[in-house]
Short mmCIF file of C-alpha atoms in Angstrom, two decimals:
data_model
loop_
_atom_site.label_atom_id
_atom_site.label_comp_id
_atom_site.label_asym_id
_atom_site.label_seq_id
_atom_site.Cartn_x
_atom_site.Cartn_y
_atom_site.Cartn_z
CA UNK A 5 -0.08 -0.05 -0.16
CA UNK A 6 1.40 3.38 -0.84
CA UNK A 7 1.73 6.13 1.82
CA UNK A 8 -1.21 8.06 2.06
CA UNK A 9 -2.11 11.22 3.84
CA UNK A 10 -2.98 10.93 7.60
CA UNK A 11 -6.47 10.47 8.57
CA UNK A 12 -7.37 13.28 11.16
CA UNK A 13 -10.58 13.19 13.14
CA UNK A 14 -11.84 15.24 16.23
CA UNK A 15 -14.46 13.26 18.16
CA UNK A 16 -16.92 14.36 20.86
CA UNK A 17 -18.72 11.18 21.94
CA UNK A 18 -22.52 11.32 22.37
CA UNK A 19 -24.22 9.59 25.43
CA UNK A 20 -25.57 6.71 23.35
CA UNK A 21 -22.22 6.03 21.71
CA UNK A 22 -20.61 5.70 25.16
CA UNK A 23 -23.80 3.41 26.10
CA UNK A 24 -23.26 1.21 23.05
CA UNK A 25 -19.54 0.86 23.87
CA UNK A 26 -20.23 -0.01 27.55
CA UNK A 27 -22.75 -2.76 26.46
CA UNK A 28 -20.30 -4.23 23.87
CA UNK A 29 -17.49 -4.18 26.42
CA UNK A 30 -19.54 -5.59 29.26
CA UNK A 31 -21.02 -8.52 27.12
CA UNK A 32 -17.44 -9.32 25.86
CA UNK A 33 -16.45 -9.46 29.51
CA UNK A 34 -19.36 -11.59 30.48
CA UNK A 35 -19.50 -13.63 27.33
CA UNK A 36 -19.05 -17.21 28.82
CA UNK A 37 -21.24 -16.57 31.96
CA UNK A 38 -23.90 -15.20 29.66
CA UNK A 39 -23.65 -18.42 27.48
CA UNK A 40 -24.20 -20.51 30.53
CA UNK A 41 -27.00 -18.18 31.50
CA UNK A 42 -28.64 -18.56 28.19
CA UNK A 43 -28.74 -22.38 28.16
CA UNK A 44 -30.04 -22.55 31.60
CA UNK A 45 -32.81 -19.90 30.74
CA UNK A 46 -33.63 -21.99 27.70
CA UNK A 47 -34.03 -25.20 29.67
CA UNK A 48 -35.92 -23.41 32.47
CA UNK A 49 -38.37 -21.83 29.74
CA UNK A 50 -38.78 -25.26 27.92
CA UNK A 51 -39.60 -26.82 31.07
CA UNK A 52 -42.06 -23.96 32.21
CA UNK A 53 -43.82 -24.24 28.80
CA UNK A 54 -44.09 -27.82 29.10
CA UNK A 55 -45.44 -27.61 32.51
CA UNK A 56 -48.07 -25.02 31.18
CA UNK A 57 -49.18 -27.09 28.24
CA UNK A 58 -49.16 -30.49 29.97
CA UNK A 59 -49.73 -29.98 33.68
CA UNK A 60 -48.74 -33.06 35.60
CA UNK A 61 -48.19 -32.26 39.20
CA UNK A 62 -47.20 -35.84 40.09
CA UNK A 63 -43.87 -35.86 38.12
CA UNK A 64 -40.91 -34.99 39.71
CA UNK A 65 -39.78 -32.14 37.21
CA UNK A 66 -42.97 -30.41 37.97
CA UNK A 67 -42.36 -30.22 41.55
CA UNK A 68 -38.75 -29.09 40.86
CA UNK A 69 -40.18 -26.14 38.61
CA UNK A 70 -42.57 -25.19 41.11
CA UNK A 71 -39.84 -24.85 43.63
CA UNK A 72 -37.57 -22.83 41.43
CA UNK A 73 -39.89 -20.21 40.68
CA UNK A 74 -37.95 -17.69 42.38
CA UNK A 75 -35.29 -18.41 39.77
CA UNK A 76 -37.04 -16.49 37.20
CA UNK A 77 -35.77 -13.27 39.02
CA UNK A 78 -32.29 -14.60 38.62
CA UNK A 79 -32.67 -14.34 34.89
CA UNK A 80 -33.15 -10.77 35.15
CA UNK A 81 -29.50 -10.29 36.49
CA UNK A 82 -27.78 -10.47 33.06
CA UNK A 83 -30.18 -7.59 31.74
CA UNK A 84 -29.34 -5.58 34.67
CA UNK A 85 -25.55 -6.11 34.17
CA UNK A 86 -25.35 -6.06 30.34
CA UNK A 87 -27.99 -3.16 29.48
CA UNK A 88 -29.10 -1.20 32.88
CA UNK A 89 -25.66 -0.65 34.40
CA UNK A 90 -23.91 0.65 31.02
CA UNK A 91 -26.85 3.00 30.94
CA UNK A 92 -25.88 4.38 34.24
CA UNK A 93 -22.27 4.41 33.77
CA UNK A 94 -22.25 6.10 30.43
CA UNK A 95 -23.25 9.29 32.06
CA UNK A 96 -20.37 8.97 34.65
CA UNK A 97 -17.89 8.35 31.66
CA UNK A 98 -18.79 11.53 29.83
CA UNK A 99 -17.94 13.57 32.90
CA UNK A 100 -14.27 12.84 32.28
CA UNK A 101 -12.65 16.21 31.37
CA UNK A 102 -10.67 14.49 28.47
CA UNK A 103 -13.93 13.08 26.76
CA UNK A 104 -16.10 16.37 27.61
CA UNK A 105 -13.54 18.42 25.53
CA UNK A 106 -13.39 15.84 22.89
CA UNK A 107 -10.31 13.71 21.37
CA UNK A 108 -8.31 14.07 18.43
CA UNK A 109 -7.10 11.14 16.47
CA UNK A 110 -4.66 11.04 13.51
CA UNK A 111 -4.08 7.63 11.70
CA UNK A 112 -1.46 6.97 9.47
CA UNK A 113 0.59 4.01 8.13
CA UNK A 114 3.18 4.25 10.81
CA UNK A 115 0.61 4.16 13.68
CA UNK A 116 -1.81 6.45 15.25
CA UNK A 117 -1.76 9.65 17.40
CA UNK A 118 -4.48 10.33 20.18
CA UNK A 119 -4.66 14.00 21.58
CA UNK A 120 -6.98 14.89 24.63
CA UNK A 121 -7.19 17.95 26.79
CA UNK A 122 -4.85 16.03 29.31
CA UNK A 123 -2.46 13.91 27.42
CA UNK A 124 -0.96 13.11 23.98
CA UNK A 125 0.06 9.52 23.17
CA UNK A 126 1.40 7.88 19.98
CA UNK A 127 0.76 4.29 19.26
CA UNK A 128 2.06 1.81 16.85
CA UNK A 129 -0.27 -0.47 15.02
CA UNK A 130 0.92 -3.49 17.36
CA UNK A 131 -1.08 -1.95 20.13
CA UNK A 132 -4.28 -2.48 18.69
CA UNK A 133 -5.59 -5.86 19.68
CA UNK A 134 -8.52 -6.00 17.36
CA UNK A 135 -10.92 -3.76 15.67
CA UNK A 136 -14.78 -4.45 15.00
CA UNK A 137 -16.77 -2.32 12.69
CA UNK A 138 -20.38 -1.74 13.55
CA UNK A 139 -22.85 0.16 11.31
CA UNK A 140 -22.21 3.75 12.92
CA UNK A 141 -18.62 3.13 14.37
CA UNK A 142 -15.31 1.36 14.83
CA UNK A 143 -14.36 -0.17 18.09
CA UNK A 144 -10.78 -0.08 18.40
CA UNK A 145 -9.59 -2.65 21.21
CA UNK A 146 -6.05 -2.02 22.79
CA UNK A 147 -6.83 -4.72 25.15
CA UNK A 148 -9.27 -7.67 25.14
CA UNK A 149 -11.81 -5.34 27.37
CA UNK A 150 -10.47 -1.88 26.57
CA UNK A 151 -11.59 -0.08 23.51
CA UNK A 152 -12.17 3.30 22.33
CA UNK A 153 -14.94 4.43 19.58
CA UNK A 154 -14.51 6.11 16.42
CA UNK A 155 -17.81 7.12 15.07
CA UNK A 156 -18.39 7.32 11.46
CA UNK A 157 -20.39 10.47 11.74
CA UNK A 158 -17.07 12.25 12.43
CA UNK A 159 -15.71 11.58 9.06
CA UNK A 160 -16.20 14.37 6.24
CA UNK A 161 -16.97 11.57 3.65
CA UNK A 162 -17.45 8.08 3.12
CA UNK A 163 -14.03 8.03 1.52
CA UNK A 164 -12.49 8.82 4.76
CA UNK A 165 -14.29 5.84 6.45
CA UNK A 166 -13.11 3.71 3.64
CA UNK A 167 -9.36 4.78 3.87
CA UNK A 168 -9.65 4.25 7.74
CA UNK A 169 -11.07 0.64 6.98
CA UNK A 170 -8.28 0.17 4.59
CA UNK A 171 -5.65 1.07 7.12
CA UNK A 172 -7.23 -1.32 9.53
CA UNK A 173 -7.34 -4.03 7.14
CA UNK A 174 -3.55 -3.75 6.56
CA UNK A 175 -2.20 -3.09 9.89
CA UNK A 176 -4.56 -5.03 12.17
CA UNK A 177 -4.83 -9.02 11.67
CA UNK A 178 -8.03 -9.24 14.00
CA UNK A 179 -10.06 -6.65 12.17
CA UNK A 180 -13.72 -7.54 11.69
CA UNK A 181 -14.51 -5.03 9.12
CA UNK A 182 -17.46 -4.69 6.50
CA UNK A 183 -16.88 -5.16 2.76
CA UNK A 184 -17.97 -1.81 1.99
#
C-alpha cells in the first residue's frame, strides 16, 4: 500500500455512543457467563412451557419447577448487568474532562496519535488488539476489554471511512470489517 495522507478526526462522543461501547464491553467481559446463563434460561423456559401445556403435578420435574419459581428473578440479572448498568455508567464516563472536551485522532501508516485535553499519546499498530466495525462506528480494542469508539459521523465523507477501514485491514490482523 502506498503512503497516504494521515486521517485526522476530532471526536466528541455522544451519550448513546458511550452506552453502546459499554454494552459491547460488558457483553464481551461476561460472554462465557452469558452463554451458560442462556442455556440454563432456555432449559428453564422449555420446562416451564411443558408444565404450562401439559400440567402434571405428580412428576418430579413439575415439583422441581414449582420450587424454582424464584429462579425467574435471577434471569433478570444479565439484563441488569449488560443493559442497565452501562446506561448508568455512560453518564459518569462523559463527565471525564478529557472526553468532555473531545479527543483528536490521527491515523497513518506508521501508527496513530491520540490527543486529549490532558494528554498526547502515540501508538504503533501493534498496540491494537482488534478492531470491530459496527454500522455507526469502529471499535478499536487496545486490550481484550478496553476499547475506544471512532464514530463514522465524524468523517467528512465516506472516502474517509473507507481509507480508515483499509488502514485497519492492512495493519490489524484481527480486524472484523465490513466489505464496504
